[in-house]
mmCIF file of C-alpha atoms in Angstrom:
data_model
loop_
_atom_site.group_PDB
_atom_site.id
_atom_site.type_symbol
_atom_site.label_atom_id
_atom_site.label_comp_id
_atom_site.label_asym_id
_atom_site.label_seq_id
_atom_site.Cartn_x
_atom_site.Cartn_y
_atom_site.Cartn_z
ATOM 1 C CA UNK C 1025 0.000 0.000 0.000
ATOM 2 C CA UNK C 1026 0.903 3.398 -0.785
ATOM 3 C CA UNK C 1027 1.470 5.939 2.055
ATOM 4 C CA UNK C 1028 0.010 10.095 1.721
ATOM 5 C CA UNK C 1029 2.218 12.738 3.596
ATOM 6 C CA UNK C 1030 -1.298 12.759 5.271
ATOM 7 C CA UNK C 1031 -0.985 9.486 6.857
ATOM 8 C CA UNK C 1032 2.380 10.877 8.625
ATOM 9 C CA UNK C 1033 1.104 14.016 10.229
ATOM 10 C CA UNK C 1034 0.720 14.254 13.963
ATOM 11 C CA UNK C 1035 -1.752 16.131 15.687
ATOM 12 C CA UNK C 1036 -0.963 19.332 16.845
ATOM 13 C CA UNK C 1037 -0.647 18.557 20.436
ATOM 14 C CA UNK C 1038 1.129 15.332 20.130
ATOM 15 C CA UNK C 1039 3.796 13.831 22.586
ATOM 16 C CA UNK C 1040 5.686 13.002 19.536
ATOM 17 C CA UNK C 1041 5.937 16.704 19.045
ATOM 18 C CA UNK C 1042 8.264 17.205 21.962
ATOM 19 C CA UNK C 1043 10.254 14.578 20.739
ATOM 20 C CA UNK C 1044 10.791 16.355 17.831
ATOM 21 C CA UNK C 1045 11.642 19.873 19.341
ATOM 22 C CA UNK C 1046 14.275 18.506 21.088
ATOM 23 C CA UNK C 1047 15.626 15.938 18.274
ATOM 24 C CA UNK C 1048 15.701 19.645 15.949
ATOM 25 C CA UNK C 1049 18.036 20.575 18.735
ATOM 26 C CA UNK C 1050 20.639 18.296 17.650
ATOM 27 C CA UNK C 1051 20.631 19.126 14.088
ATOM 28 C CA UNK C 1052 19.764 23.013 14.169
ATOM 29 C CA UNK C 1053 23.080 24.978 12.838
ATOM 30 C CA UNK C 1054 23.455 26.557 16.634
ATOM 31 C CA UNK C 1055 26.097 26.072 19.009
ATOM 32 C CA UNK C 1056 26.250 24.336 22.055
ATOM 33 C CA UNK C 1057 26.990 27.367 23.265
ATOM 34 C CA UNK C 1058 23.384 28.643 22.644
ATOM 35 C CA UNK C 1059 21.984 25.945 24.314
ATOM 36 C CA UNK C 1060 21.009 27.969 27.552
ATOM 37 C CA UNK C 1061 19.063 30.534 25.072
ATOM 38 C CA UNK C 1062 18.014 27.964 22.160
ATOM 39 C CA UNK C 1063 17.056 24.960 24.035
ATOM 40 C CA UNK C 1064 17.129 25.816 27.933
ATOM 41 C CA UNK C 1065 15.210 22.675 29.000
ATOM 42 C CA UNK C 1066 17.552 20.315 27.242
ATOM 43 C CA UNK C 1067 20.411 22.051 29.093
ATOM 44 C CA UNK C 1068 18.264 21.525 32.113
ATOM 45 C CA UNK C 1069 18.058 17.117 31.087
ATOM 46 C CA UNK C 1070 21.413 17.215 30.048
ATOM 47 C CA UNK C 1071 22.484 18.810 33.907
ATOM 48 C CA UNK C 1072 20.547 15.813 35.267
ATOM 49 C CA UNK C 1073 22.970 13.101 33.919
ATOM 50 C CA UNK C 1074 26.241 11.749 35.552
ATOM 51 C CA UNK C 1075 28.009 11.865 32.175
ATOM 52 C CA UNK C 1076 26.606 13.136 28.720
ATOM 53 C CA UNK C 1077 28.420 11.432 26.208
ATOM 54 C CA UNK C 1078 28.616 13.208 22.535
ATOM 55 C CA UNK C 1079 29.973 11.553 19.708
ATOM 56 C CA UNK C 1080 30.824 12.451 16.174
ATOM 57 C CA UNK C 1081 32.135 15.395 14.333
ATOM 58 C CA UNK C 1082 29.665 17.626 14.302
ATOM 59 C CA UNK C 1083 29.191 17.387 18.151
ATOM 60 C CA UNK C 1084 32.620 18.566 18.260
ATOM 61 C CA UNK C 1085 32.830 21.189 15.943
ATOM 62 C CA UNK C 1086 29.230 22.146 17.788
ATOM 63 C CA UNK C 1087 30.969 22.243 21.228
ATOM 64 C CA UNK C 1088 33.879 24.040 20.489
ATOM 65 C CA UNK C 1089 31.956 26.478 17.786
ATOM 66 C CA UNK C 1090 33.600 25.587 14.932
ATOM 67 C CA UNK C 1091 36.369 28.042 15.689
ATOM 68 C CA UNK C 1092 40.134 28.114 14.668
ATOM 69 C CA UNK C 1093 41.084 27.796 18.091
ATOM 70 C CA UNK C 1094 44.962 27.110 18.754
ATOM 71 C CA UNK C 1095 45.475 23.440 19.219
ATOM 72 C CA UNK C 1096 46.990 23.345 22.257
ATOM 73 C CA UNK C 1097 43.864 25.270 23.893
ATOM 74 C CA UNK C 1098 42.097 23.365 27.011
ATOM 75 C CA UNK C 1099 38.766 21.842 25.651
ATOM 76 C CA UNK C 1100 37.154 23.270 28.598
ATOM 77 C CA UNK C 1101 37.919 26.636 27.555
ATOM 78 C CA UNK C 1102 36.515 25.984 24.513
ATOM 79 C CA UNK C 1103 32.924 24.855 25.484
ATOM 80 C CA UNK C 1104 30.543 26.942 25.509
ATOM 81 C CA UNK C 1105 32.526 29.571 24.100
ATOM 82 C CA UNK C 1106 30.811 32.463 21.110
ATOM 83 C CA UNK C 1107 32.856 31.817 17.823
ATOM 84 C CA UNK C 1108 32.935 35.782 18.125
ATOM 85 C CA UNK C 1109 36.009 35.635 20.554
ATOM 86 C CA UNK C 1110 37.966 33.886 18.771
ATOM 87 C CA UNK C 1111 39.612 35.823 15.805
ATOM 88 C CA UNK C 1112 41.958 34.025 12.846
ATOM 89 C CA UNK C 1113 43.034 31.573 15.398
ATOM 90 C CA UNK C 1114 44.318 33.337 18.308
ATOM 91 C CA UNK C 1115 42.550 33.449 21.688
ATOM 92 C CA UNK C 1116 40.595 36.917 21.941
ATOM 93 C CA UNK C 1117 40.193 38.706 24.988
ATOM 94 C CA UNK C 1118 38.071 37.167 27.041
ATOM 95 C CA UNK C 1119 38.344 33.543 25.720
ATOM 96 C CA UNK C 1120 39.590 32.629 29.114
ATOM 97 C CA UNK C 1121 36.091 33.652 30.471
ATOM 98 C CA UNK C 1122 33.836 31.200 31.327
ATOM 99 C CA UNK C 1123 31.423 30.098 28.118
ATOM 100 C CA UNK C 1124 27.688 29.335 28.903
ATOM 101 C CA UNK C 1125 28.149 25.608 29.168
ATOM 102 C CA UNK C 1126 31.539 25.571 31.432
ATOM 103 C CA UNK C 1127 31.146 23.644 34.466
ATOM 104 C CA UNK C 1128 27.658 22.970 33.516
ATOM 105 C CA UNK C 1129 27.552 19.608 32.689
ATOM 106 C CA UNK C 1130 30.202 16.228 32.631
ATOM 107 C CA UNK C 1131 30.957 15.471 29.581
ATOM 108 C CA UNK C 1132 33.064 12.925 27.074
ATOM 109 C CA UNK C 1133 33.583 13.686 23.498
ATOM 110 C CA UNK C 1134 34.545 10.990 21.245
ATOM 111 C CA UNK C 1135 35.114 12.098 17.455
ATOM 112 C CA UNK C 1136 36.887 10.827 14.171
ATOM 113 C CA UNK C 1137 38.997 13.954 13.104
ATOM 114 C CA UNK C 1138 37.274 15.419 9.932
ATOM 115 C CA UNK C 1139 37.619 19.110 10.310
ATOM 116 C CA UNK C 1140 40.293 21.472 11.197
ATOM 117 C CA UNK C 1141 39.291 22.049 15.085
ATOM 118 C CA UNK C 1142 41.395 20.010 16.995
ATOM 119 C CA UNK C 1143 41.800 21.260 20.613
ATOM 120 C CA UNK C 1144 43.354 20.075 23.907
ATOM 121 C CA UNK C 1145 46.969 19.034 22.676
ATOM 122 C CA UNK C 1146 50.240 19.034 23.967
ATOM 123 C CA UNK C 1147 52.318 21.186 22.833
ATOM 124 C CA UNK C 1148 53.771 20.348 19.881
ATOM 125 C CA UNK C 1149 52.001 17.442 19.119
ATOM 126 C CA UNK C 1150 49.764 18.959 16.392
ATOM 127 C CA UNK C 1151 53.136 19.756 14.302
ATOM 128 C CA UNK C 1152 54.196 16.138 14.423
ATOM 129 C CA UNK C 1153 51.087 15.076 13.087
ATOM 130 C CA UNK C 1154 51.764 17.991 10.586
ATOM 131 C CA UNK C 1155 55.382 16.774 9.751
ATOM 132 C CA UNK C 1156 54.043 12.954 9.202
ATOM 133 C CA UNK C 1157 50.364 13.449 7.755
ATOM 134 C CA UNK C 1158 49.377 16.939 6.485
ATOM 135 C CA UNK C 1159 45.501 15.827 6.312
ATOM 136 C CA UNK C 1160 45.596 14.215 9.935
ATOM 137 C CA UNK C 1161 42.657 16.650 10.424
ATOM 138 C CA UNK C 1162 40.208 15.768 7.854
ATOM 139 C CA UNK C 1163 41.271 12.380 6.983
ATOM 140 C CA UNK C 1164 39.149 10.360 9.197
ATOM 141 C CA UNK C 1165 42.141 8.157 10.038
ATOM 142 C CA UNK C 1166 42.384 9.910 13.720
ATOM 143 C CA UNK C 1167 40.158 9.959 16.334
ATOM 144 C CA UNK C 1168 40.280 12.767 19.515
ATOM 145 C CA UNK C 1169 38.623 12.350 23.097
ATOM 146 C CA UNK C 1170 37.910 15.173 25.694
ATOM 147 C CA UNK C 1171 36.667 14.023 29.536
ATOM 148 C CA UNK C 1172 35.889 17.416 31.385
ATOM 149 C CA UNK C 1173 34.058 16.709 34.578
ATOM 150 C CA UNK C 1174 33.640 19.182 37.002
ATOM 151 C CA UNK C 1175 33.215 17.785 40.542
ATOM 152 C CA UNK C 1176 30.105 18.767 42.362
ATOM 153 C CA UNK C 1177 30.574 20.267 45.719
ATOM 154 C CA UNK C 1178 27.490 18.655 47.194
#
């Protein structure tokens, strides 16, 4: 049998609905960093969990706003931060400020490197990668993990 877009609409006051809002949340072109603004009661779910675990690319580059932040730059610095202070790569004033989502919420990120933000490394280590694999960034052969948890006092 053939399905009409009809057969796939919800009512207007559906359950499914609030699914939705907060699945539009995850694929909206907004930061994390706009979470307290965009999508305060998500923030407010997320804030109940032990550990939120993000994966993928696109998590990343959502936490740390897609910016050209150096690479040796603390990934807790970077979440939560506005793109807007960062400029061509070097920490603005301010970037050492706390972001919206600092010490907000425990998190792991686990990615496969396909973009050029890459954050939390030693020193030096991003121009050995450089030296021995000038598309160790984008290739998808690398992977990066970030732990930040912030102990509770309570």
């Amino acid at each position: 049998p053939t399905r009409r877009s009809s057969d796939l609409s919800l009512p207007l006051r559906a359950p499914e609905l609030e699914l939705m809002e907060t699945l539009i949340v995850w694929t909206a072109p907004n930061y994390f960093a706009d979470l307290p603004e965009f999508a305060p009661e998500l923030l407010e779910e997320l804030q109940k969990s032990s550990l939120c675990i993000l994966k993928g690319d696109l998590n990343y580059r959502k936490l740390t706003s897609d910016a050209c932040w150096p690479t040796t730059t603390p990934f807790e610095v970077t979440l939560g931060e506005s793109s807007w202070s960062v400029v061509g790569g070097a920490e603005a004033d301010g970037c050492d400020s706390a972001g919206p989502l600092r010490g907000k919420i425990d998190l792991l990120s686990l990615r496969t490197c396909k973009a050029d933000v890459c954050v939390g490394l030693a020193e030096g280590k991003a121009e050995e990668l450089d030296a021995s694999d000038p598309n160790w960034r984008v290739s998808g052969k690398y992977v990066a993990s970030s732990l930040i948890c912030f102990a509770s006092s309570d």
